[in-house]
Coordinates of N, CA and C in Angstrom, one line a residue:
M56 N -81.8 61.0 -25.3 CA -82.9 62.0 -25.5 C -83.1 62.9 -24.4
K57 N -83.0 62.4 -23.1 CA -83.1 63.3 -21.9 C -82.1 64.4 -21.9
K58 N -80.8 64.1 -22.3 CA -79.8 65.1 -22.3 C -80.1 66.2 -23.3
Q59 N -80.6 65.8 -24.5 CA -81.0 66.7 -25.5 C -82.1 67.7 -25.0
F60 N -83.1 67.1 -24.3 CA -84.2 67.9 -23.7 C -83.6 69.0 -22.7
Y61 N -82.7 68.5 -21.9 CA -82.1 69.4 -20.9 C -81.4 70.6 -21.5
E62 N -80.7 70.3 -22.6 CA -79.8 71.3 -23.2 C -80.4 72.2 -24.1
T63 N -81.7 72.0 -24.5 CA -82.4 72.8 -25.4 C -83.2 73.9 -24.7
S64 N -82.9 75.1 -25.0 CA -83.6 76.2 -24.3 C -85.1 76.2 -24.7
I65 N -85.9 76.7 -23.8 CA -87.4 76.7 -24.0 C -87.7 77.8 -25.0
D66 N -88.4 77.5 -26.1 CA -88.9 78.5 -27.0 C -90.3 78.1 -27.5
F67 N -91.0 79.0 -27.9 CA -92.4 78.8 -28.2 C -92.7 78.8 -29.7
I68 N -91.7 78.3 -30.5 CA -91.8 78.2 -31.9 C -92.2 76.7 -32.2
Y69 N -93.4 76.5 -32.7 CA -93.9 75.2 -32.9 C -94.1 74.9 -34.4
N70 N -93.9 73.6 -34.8 CA -94.3 73.2 -36.1 C -95.7 72.9 -36.2
K71 N -96.3 73.3 -37.3 CA -97.8 73.0 -37.5 C -97.9 71.5 -37.8
P72 N -99.0 70.9 -37.3 CA -99.2 69.5 -37.6 C -99.7 69.3 -39.0
S73 N -99.4 68.2 -39.6 CA -99.9 67.9 -41.0 C -101.4 67.5 -40.9
Q74 N -102.0 67.4 -42.0 CA -103.4 67.0 -42.0 C -103.5 65.5 -41.5
E75 N -102.5 64.8 -41.8 CA -102.5 63.4 -41.3 C -102.4 63.4 -39.8
N76 N -101.7 64.3 -39.2 CA -101.6 64.4 -37.7 C -103.0 64.8 -37.1
I77 N -103.6 65.7 -37.8 CA -104.9 66.2 -37.4 C -106.0 65.1 -37.5
N78 N -105.9 64.3 -38.6 CA -106.8 63.2 -38.7 C -106.6 62.2 -37.7
W79 N -105.4 62.0 -37.2 CA -105.1 61.0 -36.2 C -105.7 61.5 -34.8
L80 N -105.6 62.8 -34.6 CA -106.2 63.3 -33.4 C -107.8 63.1 -33.4
K81 N -108.4 63.3 -34.5 CA -109.8 63.1 -34.7 C -110.2 61.7 -34.5
A82 N -109.3 60.8 -35.0 CA -109.6 59.3 -34.9 C -109.4 58.8 -33.5
N83 N -108.7 59.5 -32.6 CA -108.4 59.1 -31.3 C -109.0 60.1 -30.3
A84 N -110.2 60.4 -30.5 CA -110.8 61.5 -29.7 C -111.7 61.0 -28.5
K85 N -111.9 59.7 -28.4 CA -112.7 59.1 -27.4 C -112.2 59.4 -26.0
P86 N -113.1 59.7 -25.0 CA -112.6 59.9 -23.6 C -112.0 58.6 -23.1
M87 N -111.0 58.8 -22.2 CA -110.3 57.7 -21.6 C -109.8 58.1 -20.2
P88 N -109.9 57.3 -19.2 CA -109.3 57.6 -17.9 C -107.8 57.7 -18.1
I89 N -107.2 58.7 -17.5 CA -105.8 59.0 -17.8 C -104.7 58.1 -17.3
D90 N -105.0 57.4 -16.2 CA -103.9 56.6 -15.6 C -104.1 55.2 -16.1
Q91 N -103.7 54.9 -17.3 CA -103.7 53.6 -17.9 C -102.4 52.9 -17.8
N92 N -101.4 53.6 -17.2 CA -100.0 53.1 -17.2 C -99.5 53.4 -15.8
F93 N -98.8 52.5 -15.2 CA -98.3 52.8 -13.8 C -97.4 53.9 -13.7
R94 N -96.9 54.4 -14.9 CA -96.0 55.6 -14.9 C -96.8 56.9 -15.2
I95 N -98.1 56.8 -15.2 CA -99.0 58.0 -15.3 C -99.9 58.0 -14.1
K96 N -99.8 58.9 -13.2 CA -100.5 58.9 -11.9 C -101.4 60.2 -11.8
S97 N -102.7 60.0 -11.7 CA -103.6 61.2 -11.5 C -103.6 61.6 -10.0
L98 N -103.3 62.8 -9.7 CA -103.3 63.3 -8.3 C -104.7 63.9 -7.9
H99 N -105.5 64.2 -8.9 CA -106.9 64.7 -8.6 C -106.9 65.9 -7.7
S100 N -106.1 66.9 -8.0 CA -105.9 68.0 -7.1 C -107.2 68.7 -6.8
Y101 N -108.1 68.9 -7.7 CA -109.3 69.6 -7.5 C -110.4 68.8 -6.7
K102 N -110.3 67.5 -6.8 CA -111.1 66.7 -5.9 C -110.7 66.8 -4.5
D103 N -109.4 66.9 -4.3 CA -108.9 67.0 -2.9 C -109.4 68.3 -2.2
I104 N -109.5 69.4 -3.0 CA -110.0 70.7 -2.4 C -111.5 70.9 -2.5
K105 N -112.1 69.8 -3.0 CA -113.6 69.7 -3.0 C -114.3 70.8 -3.9
L106 N -113.7 71.0 -5.0 CA -114.4 71.9 -6.0 C -115.6 71.2 -6.5
K107 N -116.6 72.0 -6.9 CA -117.8 71.5 -7.4 C -117.6 70.8 -8.8
G108 N -118.4 69.8 -9.1 CA -118.4 69.2 -10.5 C -117.2 68.3 -10.8
V109 N -116.4 68.0 -9.9 CA -115.2 67.1 -10.2 C -115.7 65.7 -10.3
L110 N -115.2 65.0 -11.3 CA -115.6 63.6 -11.5 C -114.7 62.7 -10.7
N111 N -115.2 61.5 -10.4 CA -114.4 60.5 -9.6 C -113.2 60.1 -10.3
L112 N -113.2 59.9 -11.7 CA -112.1 59.5 -12.4 C -111.6 60.7 -13.2
M113 N -110.3 60.8 -13.5 CA -109.7 61.9 -14.3 C -109.7 61.4 -15.8
Y114 N -110.3 62.2 -16.6 CA -110.4 61.8 -18.1 C -109.6 62.8 -18.9
T115 N -109.2 62.3 -20.1 CA -108.7 63.1 -21.2 C -109.2 62.4 -22.5
R116 N -108.6 62.8 -23.6 CA -108.9 62.1 -24.8 C -107.9 61.0 -25.1
T117 N -108.2 60.0 -25.8 CA -107.3 58.9 -26.1 C -106.0 59.3 -26.7
A118 N -106.1 60.3 -27.6 CA -104.8 60.8 -28.2 C -103.8 61.3 -27.2
L119 N -104.3 61.9 -26.2 CA -103.3 62.5 -25.2 C -102.7 61.4 -24.3
V120 N -103.5 60.3 -24.0 CA -102.9 59.2 -23.3 C -101.9 58.5 -24.1
I121 N -102.1 58.3 -25.4 CA -101.2 57.7 -26.3 C -99.9 58.5 -26.3
K122 N -100.0 59.8 -26.5 CA -98.9 60.7 -26.5 C -98.0 60.7 -25.3
L123 N -98.7 60.7 -24.1 CA -97.9 60.6 -22.9 C -97.1 59.3 -22.8
N124 N -97.7 58.2 -23.2 CA -97.0 56.9 -23.2 C -95.8 57.0 -24.2
Q125 N -96.0 57.6 -25.3 CA -94.9 57.7 -26.3 C -93.7 58.6 -25.7
I126 N -94.1 59.6 -25.0 CA -93.0 60.4 -24.3 C -92.2 59.6 -23.3
L127 N -92.9 58.8 -22.5 CA -92.3 58.0 -21.5 C -91.3 57.0 -22.1
E128 N -91.6 56.6 -23.3 CA -90.7 55.6 -24.0 C -89.3 56.2 -24.3
H129 N -89.3 57.6 -24.3 CA -88.0 58.3 -24.6 C -87.3 58.7 -23.3
L130 N -87.9 58.4 -22.2 CA -87.3 58.8 -20.9 C -86.9 57.5 -20.1
P131 N -85.9 57.6 -19.2 CA -85.5 56.5 -18.4 C -86.7 56.0 -17.6
H132 N -86.7 54.7 -17.3 CA -87.8 54.0 -16.7 C -88.2 54.5 -15.3
N133 N -87.3 55.3 -14.7 CA -87.6 55.8 -13.3 C -88.3 57.2 -13.4
F134 N -88.6 57.7 -14.6 CA -89.4 58.9 -14.8 C -90.9 58.5 -15.0
S135 N -91.7 59.4 -14.5 CA -93.2 59.2 -14.7 C -93.9 60.5 -14.7
F136 N -95.1 60.5 -15.1 CA -95.9 61.7 -15.1 C -96.9 61.8 -13.9
L137 N -97.0 62.9 -13.3 CA -98.0 63.2 -12.3 C -99.0 64.2 -12.9
I138 N -100.3 63.8 -12.9 CA -101.3 64.6 -13.6 C -102.1 65.4 -12.5
F139 N -102.1 66.7 -12.5 CA -102.9 67.5 -11.6 C -104.3 67.6 -12.0
D140 N -104.5 67.8 -13.4 CA -105.9 68.0 -13.9 C -105.9 67.7 -15.4
A141 N -107.0 67.3 -15.8 CA -107.2 67.0 -17.3 C -108.6 67.6 -17.7
F142 N -109.5 66.7 -18.1 CA -110.8 67.2 -18.4 C -111.5 67.9 -17.2
R143 N -112.1 69.0 -17.5 CA -112.8 69.8 -16.4 C -114.2 70.2 -16.8
T144 N -115.1 69.9 -15.9 CA -116.5 70.3 -16.2 C -116.6 71.8 -16.2
I145 N -117.7 72.3 -16.8 CA -117.9 73.8 -16.7 C -118.2 74.2 -15.3
E146 N -118.9 73.3 -14.5 CA -119.2 73.6 -13.1 C -117.9 73.8 -12.4
T147 N -116.9 72.9 -12.6 CA -115.6 73.0 -11.9 C -114.9 74.2 -12.4
Q148 N -115.0 74.6 -13.7 CA -114.3 75.8 -14.2 C -114.8 77.0 -13.5
F149 N -116.1 77.1 -13.3 CA -116.6 78.3 -12.5 C -116.1 78.3 -11.1
D150 N -116.2 77.1 -10.5 CA -115.8 77.0 -9.1 C -114.3 77.3 -8.9
L151 N -113.5 76.8 -9.8 CA -112.0 77.1 -9.8 C -111.7 78.6 -10.0
F152 N -112.5 79.2 -10.8 CA -112.3 80.7 -11.0 C -112.6 81.4 -9.7
R153 N -113.7 81.0 -9.1 CA -114.0 81.6 -7.8 C -112.9 81.3 -6.7
Y154 N -112.4 80.1 -6.7 CA -111.4 79.7 -5.8 C -110.1 80.6 -5.9
I155 N -109.7 80.8 -7.2 CA -108.5 81.6 -7.4 C -108.7 83.0 -7.1
Y156 N -109.9 83.5 -7.5 CA -110.3 84.9 -7.2 C -110.2 85.2 -5.7
E157 N -110.8 84.2 -4.9 CA -110.7 84.4 -3.4 C -109.3 84.4 -2.9
Q158 N -108.5 83.5 -3.5 CA -107.0 83.5 -3.1 C -106.4 84.9 -3.3
Q159 N -106.7 85.5 -4.5 CA -106.1 86.8 -4.8 C -106.7 87.9 -4.0
K160 N -107.9 87.7 -3.6 CA -108.6 88.7 -2.7 C -107.9 88.7 -1.3
D161 N -107.6 87.5 -0.8 CA -106.9 87.4 0.4 C -105.5 88.0 0.4
L162 N -104.8 87.8 -0.8 CA -103.4 88.3 -1.0 C -103.4 89.8 -1.2
H163 N -104.4 90.3 -1.9 CA -104.4 91.7 -2.3 C -105.8 92.4 -1.9
P164 N -106.0 92.6 -0.6 CA -107.3 93.1 -0.1 C -107.6 94.5 -0.6
A165 N -106.6 95.3 -1.0 CA -106.8 96.7 -1.4 C -107.3 96.7 -2.9
L166 N -107.2 95.7 -3.6 CA -107.5 95.7 -5.1 C -109.0 95.7 -5.3
S167 N -109.5 96.3 -6.3 CA -110.9 96.3 -6.7 C -111.3 95.0 -7.3
H168 N -112.6 94.8 -7.4 CA -113.2 93.6 -8.0 C -112.6 93.5 -9.4
E169 N -112.6 94.6 -10.2 CA -112.2 94.5 -11.6 C -110.7 94.1 -11.6
E170 N -109.9 94.6 -10.7 CA -108.5 94.3 -10.7 C -108.2 92.8 -10.4
L171 N -109.0 92.3 -9.4 CA -108.9 90.9 -9.0 C -109.4 90.0 -10.1
F172 N -110.4 90.4 -10.8 CA -111.0 89.6 -11.9 C -109.9 89.5 -13.0
A173 N -109.3 90.6 -13.3 CA -108.3 90.6 -14.4 C -107.1 89.7 -14.0
I174 N -106.6 89.8 -12.8 CA -105.5 88.9 -12.3 C -105.9 87.4 -12.4
T175 N -107.1 87.1 -12.0 CA -107.6 85.7 -12.0 C -107.7 85.2 -13.5
K176 N -108.1 86.1 -14.4 CA -108.2 85.7 -15.8 C -106.8 85.4 -16.4
E177 N -105.8 85.8 -15.8 CA -104.4 85.5 -16.4 C -104.1 84.0 -16.2
F178 N -104.8 83.4 -15.2 CA -104.5 82.0 -14.8 C -105.6 81.0 -15.1
I179 N -106.8 81.5 -15.4 CA -107.9 80.6 -15.7 C -108.9 81.3 -16.6
V180 N -109.4 80.5 -17.6 CA -110.5 81.1 -18.5 C -111.8 81.1 -17.7
H181 N -112.5 82.3 -17.8 CA -113.8 82.3 -17.2 C -114.8 81.7 -18.3
P182 N -115.5 80.7 -17.9 CA -116.3 80.0 -18.9 C -117.4 80.8 -19.6
A183 N -117.8 81.9 -18.9 CA -118.8 82.7 -19.6 C -118.3 83.7 -20.6
E184 N -116.9 83.8 -20.6 CA -116.3 84.8 -21.5 C -115.8 84.0 -22.8
K185 N -116.5 84.3 -23.9 CA -116.2 83.6 -25.2 C -115.2 84.3 -26.1
S186 N -114.8 85.5 -25.7 CA -113.9 86.3 -26.5 C -112.5 85.7 -26.7
L187 N -112.1 84.9 -25.7 CA -110.7 84.3 -25.8 C -110.8 82.9 -26.4
Y188 N -111.6 82.0 -25.8 CA -111.8 80.7 -26.2 C -113.3 80.3 -26.2
E189 N -113.7 79.8 -27.3 CA -115.1 79.3 -27.4 C -115.4 78.2 -26.4
I190 N -114.4 77.3 -26.2 CA -114.5 76.2 -25.3 C -113.3 76.2 -24.4
P191 N -113.5 76.4 -23.1 CA -112.3 76.3 -22.2 C -111.4 75.1 -22.5
P192 N -110.1 75.3 -22.6 CA -109.3 74.2 -23.0 C -109.5 72.9 -22.2
H193 N -109.6 72.9 -20.9 CA -109.8 71.7 -20.1 C -111.1 71.1 -20.4
N194 N -112.1 71.8 -20.7 CA -113.4 71.3 -21.0 C -113.5 70.5 -22.2
S195 N -112.5 70.7 -23.1 CA -112.5 70.0 -24.4 C -111.8 68.6 -24.3
G196 N -111.1 68.4 -23.1 CA -110.4 67.2 -23.0 C -109.0 67.2 -23.6
G197 N -108.6 68.4 -24.2 CA -107.3 68.5 -24.8 C -106.3 69.2 -24.0
A198 N -106.5 69.5 -22.8 CA -105.5 70.2 -21.9 C -105.1 69.3 -20.7
L199 N -103.9 69.4 -20.4 CA -103.4 68.7 -19.2 C -102.6 69.6 -18.3
D200 N -102.7 69.5 -17.0 CA -101.8 70.1 -16.1 C -101.0 69.0 -15.5
L201 N -99.7 69.0 -15.6 CA -98.9 67.9 -15.2 C -97.5 68.3 -14.9
T202 N -96.7 67.3 -14.3 CA -95.3 67.5 -14.1 C -94.6 66.1 -14.2
L203 N -93.3 66.1 -14.2 CA -92.6 64.9 -14.2 C -92.1 64.5 -12.8
A204 N -92.0 63.2 -12.6 CA -91.5 62.7 -11.3 C -90.3 61.8 -11.6
L205 N -89.4 61.8 -10.7 CA -88.2 60.9 -10.7 C -88.3 60.0 -9.5
D206 N -88.4 58.7 -9.7 CA -88.5 57.7 -8.6 C -89.7 58.0 -7.8
G207 N -90.8 58.5 -8.4 CA -92.0 58.8 -7.7 C -92.1 60.2 -7.1
Q208 N -91.0 60.9 -7.1 CA -91.0 62.3 -6.4 C -91.0 63.3 -7.5
A209 N -91.9 64.3 -7.4 CA -92.1 65.4 -8.3 C -90.8 66.1 -8.5
L210 N -90.4 66.4 -9.7 CA -89.2 67.3 -9.9 C -89.5 68.7 -9.4
N211 N -88.4 69.4 -9.0 CA -88.5 70.7 -8.5 C -88.7 71.6 -9.8
M212 N -89.9 72.2 -9.9 CA -90.2 73.1 -11.0 C -90.2 74.6 -10.6
G213 N -89.9 74.9 -9.3 CA -89.7 76.2 -8.8 C -90.9 76.8 -8.2
T214 N -92.1 76.3 -8.5 CA -93.4 76.7 -7.8 C -94.3 75.5 -7.7
D215 N -95.3 75.7 -6.9 CA -96.3 74.6 -6.8 C -97.2 74.8 -8.0
F216 N -97.9 73.7 -8.3 CA -99.0 73.7 -9.3 C -100.0 74.8 -8.9
D217 N -100.5 75.6 -9.9 CA -101.5 76.6 -9.7 C -101.0 77.8 -8.9
C218 N -99.7 77.9 -8.7 CA -99.2 79.1 -8.0 C -99.3 80.3 -8.9
V219 N -100.0 81.3 -8.4 CA -100.3 82.6 -9.1 C -99.1 83.5 -8.9
S220 N -98.1 83.4 -9.7 CA -96.8 84.1 -9.5 C -96.1 84.2 -10.9
E221 N -95.3 85.3 -11.0 CA -94.5 85.4 -12.3 C -93.5 84.3 -12.4
C222 N -93.1 83.7 -11.3 CA -92.2 82.6 -11.4 C -92.8 81.3 -12.0
S223 N -94.2 81.3 -12.1 CA -94.8 80.2 -12.8 C -94.7 80.3 -14.3
Q224 N -94.3 81.4 -14.8 CA -94.2 81.6 -16.3 C -93.1 80.5 -16.7
T225 N -93.4 79.8 -17.8 CA -92.6 78.7 -18.2 C -91.2 79.1 -18.4
I226 N -90.9 80.3 -19.0 CA -89.5 80.6 -19.3 C -88.8 81.4 -18.2
W227 N -89.4 81.5 -17.0 CA -88.9 82.4 -16.0 C -87.4 82.0 -15.6
F228 N -87.1 80.8 -15.5 CA -85.8 80.4 -15.1 C -84.8 80.3 -16.3
E229 N -85.2 80.7 -17.5 CA -84.3 80.8 -18.6 C -83.4 82.0 -18.5
Q230 N -83.9 83.0 -17.7 CA -83.1 84.2 -17.6 C -81.9 84.0 -16.6
D231 N -81.0 85.0 -16.6 CA -79.8 84.9 -15.7 C -80.3 84.8 -14.3
Y232 N -79.5 84.1 -13.5 CA -79.8 84.0 -12.1 C -80.1 85.3 -11.4
I233 N -81.1 85.4 -10.6 CA -81.5 86.6 -9.9 C -81.3 86.4 -8.4
Q234 N -80.3 87.1 -7.9 CA -80.0 87.0 -6.4 C -81.1 87.6 -5.6
G235 N -81.5 86.9 -4.6 CA -82.6 87.5 -3.7 C -84.0 87.1 -4.2
A236 N -84.1 86.2 -5.2 CA -85.4 85.8 -5.7 C -86.0 84.7 -4.9
G237 N -85.2 84.2 -3.9 CA -85.7 83.1 -3.1 C -85.2 81.7 -3.5
Y238 N -84.2 81.7 -4.4 CA -83.6 80.4 -4.9 C -82.1 80.5 -4.8
T239 N -81.5 79.4 -4.5 CA -80.0 79.4 -4.6 C -79.7 79.2 -6.1
K240 N -78.4 79.5 -6.4 CA -78.0 79.4 -7.8 C -78.1 77.9 -8.3
D241 N -77.8 76.9 -7.4 CA -77.9 75.5 -7.8 C -79.4 75.2 -8.0
E242 N -80.3 75.7 -7.2 CA -81.7 75.4 -7.4 C -82.2 76.0 -8.7
W243 N -81.8 77.2 -9.0 CA -82.2 78.0 -10.2 C -81.9 77.1 -11.4
F244 N -80.6 76.6 -11.5 CA -80.2 75.9 -12.7 C -80.9 74.5 -12.8
A245 N -81.1 73.9 -11.6 CA -81.8 72.6 -11.6 C -83.2 72.8 -12.0
I246 N -83.9 73.9 -11.6 CA -85.3 74.1 -12.0 C -85.3 74.4 -13.5
R247 N -84.3 75.1 -14.0 CA -84.3 75.4 -15.5 C -84.2 74.1 -16.3
K248 N -83.3 73.2 -15.8 CA -83.2 71.9 -16.5 C -84.5 71.1 -16.4
N249 N -85.1 71.1 -15.3 CA -86.4 70.3 -15.1 C -87.5 70.8 -16.0
R250 N -87.6 72.2 -16.1 CA -88.6 72.7 -16.9 C -88.3 72.5 -18.4
R251 N -87.1 72.5 -18.8 CA -86.7 72.2 -20.1 C -87.0 70.8 -20.5
L252 N -86.8 69.9 -19.6 CA -87.1 68.5 -19.8 C -88.6 68.3 -20.1
L253 N -89.4 68.8 -19.2 CA -90.8 68.7 -19.4 C -91.3 69.4 -20.7
F254 N -90.9 70.6 -20.9 CA -91.3 71.4 -22.1 C -90.9 70.7 -23.4
N255 N -89.6 70.4 -23.5 CA -89.2 69.8 -24.8 C -89.7 68.4 -25.1
A256 N -89.9 67.6 -24.0 CA -90.5 66.3 -24.2 C -92.0 66.5 -24.7
M257 N -92.7 67.4 -24.1 CA -94.1 67.6 -24.5 C -94.2 68.3 -25.9
K258 N -93.3 69.2 -26.2 CA -93.3 69.9 -27.5 C -93.0 68.9 -28.6
R259 N -92.0 68.0 -28.4 CA -91.7 67.0 -29.4 C -92.8 66.1 -29.7
A260 N -93.7 65.9 -28.8 CA -94.9 65.0 -29.0 C -96.1 65.8 -29.6
G261 N -95.9 67.1 -29.8 CA -97.0 67.8 -30.5 C -97.8 68.8 -29.6
F262 N -97.5 68.8 -28.3 CA -98.2 69.7 -27.4 C -97.7 71.1 -27.5
V263 N -98.5 72.1 -27.2 CA -98.1 73.5 -27.0 C -98.3 73.8 -25.5
N264 N -97.6 74.8 -25.1 CA -97.6 75.2 -23.6 C -98.3 76.5 -23.5
Y265 N -99.1 76.7 -22.4 CA -99.6 78.0 -22.0 C -98.5 78.7 -21.2
T266 N -98.0 79.8 -21.8 CA -96.8 80.4 -21.3 C -96.8 80.9 -19.9
A267 N -98.0 81.2 -19.3 CA -98.0 81.7 -18.0 C -97.9 80.5 -16.9
E268 N -98.0 79.3 -17.4 CA -98.0 78.2 -16.5 C -97.1 77.0 -17.0
W269 N -96.1 76.8 -16.2 CA -95.1 75.7 -16.7 C -95.8 74.4 -16.7
W270 N -96.9 74.1 -16.1 CA -97.5 72.8 -15.9 C -98.6 72.6 -17.0
H271 N -99.0 73.6 -17.8 CA -100.2 73.5 -18.6 C -99.8 73.2 -20.1
Y272 N -100.3 72.1 -20.7 CA -100.0 71.7 -22.0 C -101.3 71.3 -22.8
D273 N -101.3 71.7 -24.1 CA -102.5 71.5 -24.9 C -102.2 70.7 -26.2
L274 N -103.2 69.9 -26.5 CA -103.1 69.1 -27.8 C -104.5 68.9 -28.3
G275 N -104.8 69.6 -29.4 CA -106.1 69.4 -30.1 C -107.2 70.4 -29.5
D276 N -106.9 71.2 -28.5 CA -107.9 72.1 -28.0 C -107.8 73.5 -28.7
C277 N -108.7 74.4 -28.2 CA -108.7 75.7 -28.9 C -107.4 76.5 -28.6
H278 N -106.8 76.4 -27.5 CA -105.5 77.1 -27.2 C -104.4 76.6 -28.2
W279 N -104.4 75.3 -28.4 CA -103.5 74.6 -29.3 C -103.7 75.2 -30.7
A280 N -105.0 75.2 -31.1 CA -105.4 75.7 -32.4 C -105.0 77.2 -32.6
K281 N -105.3 78.0 -31.6 CA -105.0 79.4 -31.7 C -103.5 79.6 -31.8
T282 N -102.7 78.9 -31.0 CA -101.2 79.0 -31.1 C -100.7 78.6 -32.4
L283 N -101.3 77.6 -33.1 CA -100.7 77.1 -34.3 C -101.5 77.6 -35.5
D284 N -102.4 78.6 -35.3 CA -103.2 79.2 -36.4 C -104.0 78.1 -37.2
L285 N -104.7 77.3 -36.5 CA -105.5 76.2 -37.1 C -107.0 76.5 -36.9
D286 N -107.8 75.9 -37.8 CA -109.2 76.1 -37.7 C -109.9 75.0 -36.9
W287 N -109.3 73.8 -36.9 CA -110.0 72.7 -36.2 C -109.5 72.6 -34.8
Y288 N -110.5 72.2 -33.9 CA -110.1 71.8 -32.5 C -111.2 71.0 -31.9
Y289 N -110.9 70.3 -30.8 CA -111.9 69.4 -30.2 C -113.1 70.2 -29.7
P290 N -114.3 69.7 -29.8 CA -115.4 70.3 -29.1 C -115.4 69.9 -27.6
S291 N -116.4 70.4 -26.9 CA -116.5 70.0 -25.4 C -116.6 68.5 -25.3
L292 N -116.0 68.0 -24.3 CA -116.1 66.6 -24.0 C -117.2 66.3 -23.0
E293 N -117.8 67.3 -22.5 CA -118.7 67.2 -21.3 C -119.9 66.3 -21.7
S294 N -120.5 66.5 -22.9 CA -121.7 65.8 -23.2 C -121.4 64.3 -23.3
E295 N -120.2 63.9 -23.8 CA -119.9 62.5 -24.0 C -119.7 61.8 -22.6
L296 N -119.2 62.6 -21.6 CA -118.9 62.0 -20.3 C -120.1 62.0 -19.4
L297 N -121.0 63.0 -19.5 CA -122.1 63.2 -18.6 C -123.4 62.8 -19.1
E298 N -123.5 62.3 -20.3 CA -124.8 61.9 -20.9 C -125.4 60.7 -20.2

């Protein structure tokens, strides 16, 4: 199965889930700490940088934990998942938007507030803006930021998690090798294989990818529903966890 994932190009054509699949997602909607398996490790990236509103445990919905375990059954035993982020409070969503905005301001001091705001929105939903998503994907508990590891070491995916760069686009390394882009030819093709492995493993399990971020995958949230032209998606998970 791993070889098949490597050899299949990344494409964003997904099969719609059946009503039975949707009913299964509904039936497995309870919140659950994500690291229920020694092959799934939460890195708690936003707790480390002290963003506001971050919980002590990393949660997602039960359905997503089950799916991750199913994916691992099809990979060799020395592969594992590293989880950067899962459920995210609205407070954390606001603070992360501010954090990325300030990063961009440091990188592009000549840009206006409007230009910086627009760049930031390419990488994170502003929770006050309802025109794109009624519920920010991470707030629903249906979004995961993750990567694969081999023998405990994260695979080379070409950029760091949360890197605001065109190289973070999931299909970036599907194009022909670009000399002078900062990668050797061997690195380029290794990154392509690694991204294909992650993408195709997640896609096979029913996830969809946010195309600007190789690390972001959705199942049952509003981005998943919009991508698949579905009416149903998970509500916010916040009230269940913080009540």
